[in-house]
Amino acid sequence: MAHIDIPVPLRWSDLDAYGHVNNAALLTLLEEARIHAFWEVPQEQLGGGTEQSPIVLPVSADGRDLLTFVASNRIEYLKPVEYRRDGAVVRLWISRLGGASLTVDYTLHTPGRMDEALIRARTVVVLVDSSGRPTRIDDDMRERLAPWMGEPLTFRE
């Protein structure tokens, strides 16, 4: 299955009173991975350790007409995420392309343990223009996103 693995740092401040990464902090980690995967790195920041993701969308907040709007998030917590100095790894892929939306599925893992997910999650992102109106995903964008399509996750009910 096509996917991208994105290492994310864990911060000491992400911990809750029980000593594991707080549920709200996990949503932020997924956001960081999604931004890394889909937003283009400005030319002046490339190099020096900063690399461009292979899934970049033609969207960002730098004056472009196409923006993203998070329509929904869903997270299932499978195991507590303990603080680790080596962080975590977010695996993500696109599980659905709609008319103006895309669905991103994620699993979060301990580095070196990609066989065991600690959480599974989904975000629905809507592409909008500068006025906030949904914008259809054109054929060119569908073609660029096609290699990153994968099976949708199954969630508990």
PDB file of N, CA, C and O in Angstrom, residues 99-128:
ATOM      1  N   GLY A  99     -15.200  15.033  -4.427  1.00  0.00           N
ATOM      2  CA  GLY A  99     -15.252  16.112  -5.404  1.00  0.00           C
ATOM      3  C   GLY A  99     -14.333  17.257  -5.033  1.00  0.00           C
ATOM      4  O   GLY A  99     -13.565  17.757  -5.850  1.00  0.00           O
ATOM      5  N   ALA A 100     -14.410  17.701  -3.780  1.00  0.00           N
ATOM      6  CA  ALA A 100     -13.581  18.805  -3.285  1.00  0.00           C
ATOM      7  C   ALA A 100     -12.846  18.414  -2.006  1.00  0.00           C
ATOM      8  O   ALA A 100     -12.270  19.272  -1.351  1.00  0.00           O
ATOM      9  N   SER A 101     -12.886  17.147  -1.659  1.00  0.00           N
ATOM     10  CA  SER A 101     -12.282  16.728  -0.391  1.00  0.00           C
ATOM     11  C   SER A 101     -11.374  15.528  -0.591  1.00  0.00           C
ATOM     12  O   SER A 101     -11.458  14.819  -1.588  1.00  0.00           O
ATOM     13  N   LEU A 102     -10.506  15.344   0.386  1.00  0.00           N
ATOM     14  CA  LEU A 102      -9.708  14.133   0.431  1.00  0.00           C
ATOM     15  C   LEU A 102      -9.698  13.649   1.865  1.00  0.00           C
ATOM     16  O   LEU A 102      -9.771  14.439   2.804  1.00  0.00           O
ATOM     17  N   THR A 103      -9.647  12.355   2.018  1.00  0.00           N
ATOM     18  CA  THR A 103      -9.623  11.734   3.341  1.00  0.00           C
ATOM     19  C   THR A 103      -8.229  11.171   3.561  1.00  0.00           C
ATOM     20  O   THR A 103      -7.712  10.416   2.730  1.00  0.00           O
ATOM     21  N   VAL A 104      -7.641  11.585   4.674  1.00  0.00           N
ATOM     22  CA  VAL A 104      -6.298  11.138   5.040  1.00  0.00           C
ATOM     23  C   VAL A 104      -6.443  10.151   6.196  1.00  0.00           C
ATOM     24  O   VAL A 104      -7.065  10.467   7.210  1.00  0.00           O
ATOM     25  N   ASP A 105      -5.900   8.962   6.045  1.00  0.00           N
ATOM     26  CA  ASP A 105      -5.867   7.976   7.125  1.00  0.00           C
ATOM     27  C   ASP A 105      -4.453   7.912   7.673  1.00  0.00           C
ATOM     28  O   ASP A 105      -3.474   8.104   6.932  1.00  0.00           O
ATOM     29  N   TYR A 106      -4.354   7.648   8.991  1.00  0.00           N
ATOM     30  CA  TYR A 106      -3.061   7.629   9.668  1.00  0.00           C
ATOM     31  C   TYR A 106      -3.004   6.459  10.650  1.00  0.00           C
ATOM     32  O   TYR A 106      -4.014   6.065  11.211  1.00  0.00           O
ATOM     33  N   THR A 107      -1.793   6.010  10.891  1.00  0.00           N
ATOM     34  CA  THR A 107      -1.489   5.187  12.058  1.00  0.00           C
ATOM     35  C   THR A 107      -0.252   5.814  12.701  1.00  0.00           C
ATOM     36  O   THR A 107       0.575   6.421  12.014  1.00  0.00           O
ATOM     37  N   LEU A 108      -0.159   5.690  14.012  1.00  0.00           N
ATOM     38  CA  LEU A 108       0.994   6.227  14.731  1.00  0.00           C
ATOM     39  C   LEU A 108       1.737   5.061  15.366  1.00  0.00           C
ATOM     40  O   LEU A 108       1.105   4.161  15.936  1.00  0.00           O
ATOM     41  N   HIS A 109       3.072   5.094  15.258  1.00  0.00           N
ATOM     42  CA  HIS A 109       3.902   3.971  15.676  1.00  0.00           C
ATOM     43  C   HIS A 109       5.094   4.427  16.499  1.00  0.00           C
ATOM     44  O   HIS A 109       5.554   5.560  16.376  1.00  0.00           O
ATOM     45  N   THR A 110       5.622   3.513  17.279  1.00  0.00           N
ATOM     46  CA  THR A 110       6.908   3.694  17.930  1.00  0.00           C
ATOM     47  C   THR A 110       7.975   3.465  16.863  1.00  0.00           C
ATOM     48  O   THR A 110       7.838   2.530  16.062  1.00  0.00           O
ATOM     49  N   PRO A 111       9.027   4.298  16.810  1.00  0.00           N
ATOM     50  CA  PRO A 111      10.080   4.055  15.813  1.00  0.00           C
ATOM     51  C   PRO A 111      10.605   2.618  15.896  1.00  0.00           C
ATOM     52  O   PRO A 111      10.827   2.087  16.977  1.00  0.00           O
ATOM     53  N   GLY A 112      10.754   1.997  14.730  1.00  0.00           N
ATOM     54  CA  GLY A 112      11.248   0.625  14.673  1.00  0.00           C
ATOM     55  C   GLY A 112      10.183  -0.430  14.929  1.00  0.00           C
ATOM     56  O   GLY A 112      10.473  -1.622  14.888  1.00  0.00           O
ATOM     57  N   ARG A 113       8.940  -0.002  15.185  1.00  0.00           N
ATOM     58  CA  ARG A 113       7.844  -0.952  15.459  1.00  0.00           C
ATOM     59  C   ARG A 113       6.654  -0.646  14.547  1.00  0.00           C
ATOM     60  O   ARG A 113       5.539  -0.422  15.010  1.00  0.00           O
ATOM     61  N   MET A 114       6.878  -0.625  13.258  1.00  0.00           N
ATOM     62  CA  MET A 114       5.829  -0.256  12.307  1.00  0.00           C
ATOM     63  C   MET A 114       4.748  -1.337  12.196  1.00  0.00           C
ATOM     64  O   MET A 114       3.714  -1.115  11.598  1.00  0.00           O
ATOM     65  N   ASP A 115       4.974  -2.496  12.811  1.00  0.00           N
ATOM     66  CA  ASP A 115       3.990  -3.570  12.788  1.00  0.00           C
ATOM     67  C   ASP A 115       2.885  -3.368  13.825  1.00  0.00           C
ATOM     68  O   ASP A 115       1.879  -4.087  13.800  1.00  0.00           O
ATOM     69  N   GLU A 116       3.041  -2.409  14.730  1.00  0.00           N
ATOM     70  CA  GLU A 116       2.069  -2.219  15.811  1.00  0.00           C
ATOM     71  C   GLU A 116       1.636  -0.757  15.890  1.00  0.00           C
ATOM     72  O   GLU A 116       2.424   0.117  16.235  1.00  0.00           O
ATOM     73  N   ALA A 117       0.371  -0.501  15.562  1.00  0.00           N
ATOM     74  CA  ALA A 117      -0.159   0.859  15.632  1.00  0.00           C
ATOM     75  C   ALA A 117      -0.603   1.184  17.058  1.00  0.00           C
ATOM     76  O   ALA A 117      -1.222   0.361  17.726  1.00  0.00           O
ATOM     77  N   LEU A 118      -0.271   2.394  17.503  1.00  0.00           N
ATOM     78  CA  LEU A 118      -0.706   2.869  18.812  1.00  0.00           C
ATOM     79  C   LEU A 118      -2.023   3.637  18.705  1.00  0.00           C
ATOM     80  O   LEU A 118      -2.819   3.635  19.637  1.00  0.00           O
ATOM     81  N   ILE A 119      -2.212   4.315  17.587  1.00  0.00           N
ATOM     82  CA  ILE A 119      -3.495   4.960  17.297  1.00  0.00           C
ATOM     83  C   ILE A 119      -3.783   4.786  15.806  1.00  0.00           C
ATOM     84  O   ILE A 119      -2.876   4.525  15.012  1.00  0.00           O
ATOM     85  N   ARG A 120      -5.041   4.922  15.457  1.00  0.00           N
ATOM     86  CA  ARG A 120      -5.434   5.029  14.050  1.00  0.00           C
ATOM     87  C   ARG A 120      -6.371   6.223  13.974  1.00  0.00           C
ATOM     88  O   ARG A 120      -7.128   6.492  14.923  1.00  0.00           O
ATOM     89  N   ALA A 121      -6.310   6.918  12.855  1.00  0.00           N
ATOM     90  CA  ALA A 121      -7.051   8.170  12.773  1.00  0.00           C
ATOM     91  C   ALA A 121      -7.402   8.495  11.329  1.00  0.00           C
ATOM     92  O   ALA A 121      -6.849   7.912  10.387  1.00  0.00           O
ATOM     93  N   ARG A 122      -8.290   9.467  11.205  1.00  0.00           N
ATOM     94  CA  ARG A 122      -8.747   9.922   9.883  1.00  0.00           C
ATOM     95  C   ARG A 122      -9.058  11.408   9.958  1.00  0.00           C
ATOM     96  O   ARG A 122      -9.650  11.875  10.933  1.00  0.00           O
ATOM     97  N   THR A 123      -8.675  12.130   8.912  1.00  0.00           N
ATOM     98  CA  THR A 123      -9.029  13.537   8.761  1.00  0.00           C
ATOM     99  C   THR A 123      -9.633  13.730   7.381  1.00  0.00           C
ATOM    100  O   THR A 123      -9.071  13.250   6.390  1.00  0.00           O
ATOM    101  N   VAL A 124     -10.752  14.430   7.320  1.00  0.00           N
ATOM    102  CA  VAL A 124     -11.328  14.833   6.041  1.00  0.00           C
ATOM    103  C   VAL A 124     -10.949  16.293   5.827  1.00  0.00           C
ATOM    104  O   VAL A 124     -11.227  17.143   6.672  1.00  0.00           O
ATOM    105  N   VAL A 125     -10.277  16.542   4.707  1.00  0.00           N
ATOM    106  CA  VAL A 125      -9.816  17.879   4.351  1.00  0.00           C
ATOM    107  C   VAL A 125     -10.572  18.332   3.111  1.00  0.00           C
ATOM    108  O   VAL A 125     -10.656  17.590   2.127  1.00  0.00           O
ATOM    109  N   VAL A 126     -11.124  19.538   3.166  1.00  0.00           N
ATOM    110  CA  VAL A 126     -11.827  20.115   2.023  1.00  0.00           C
ATOM    111  C   VAL A 126     -10.950  21.210   1.440  1.00  0.00           C
ATOM    112  O   VAL A 126     -10.426  22.056   2.174  1.00  0.00           O
ATOM    113  N   LEU A 127     -10.790  21.188   0.128  1.00  0.00           N
ATOM    114  CA  LEU A 127     -10.064  22.258  -0.555  1.00  0.00           C
ATOM    115  C   LEU A 127     -11.032  23.406  -0.801  1.00  0.00           C
ATOM    116  O   LEU A 127     -12.143  23.191  -1.302  1.00  0.00           O
ATOM    117  N   VAL A 128     -10.629  24.593  -0.415  1.00  0.00           N
ATOM    118  CA  VAL A 128     -11.492  25.771  -0.550  1.00  0.00           C
ATOM    119  C   VAL A 128     -10.714  26.896  -1.228  1.00  0.00           C
ATOM    120  O   VAL A 128      -9.484  26.942  -1.180  1.00  0.00           O
TER     121      VAL A 128
END
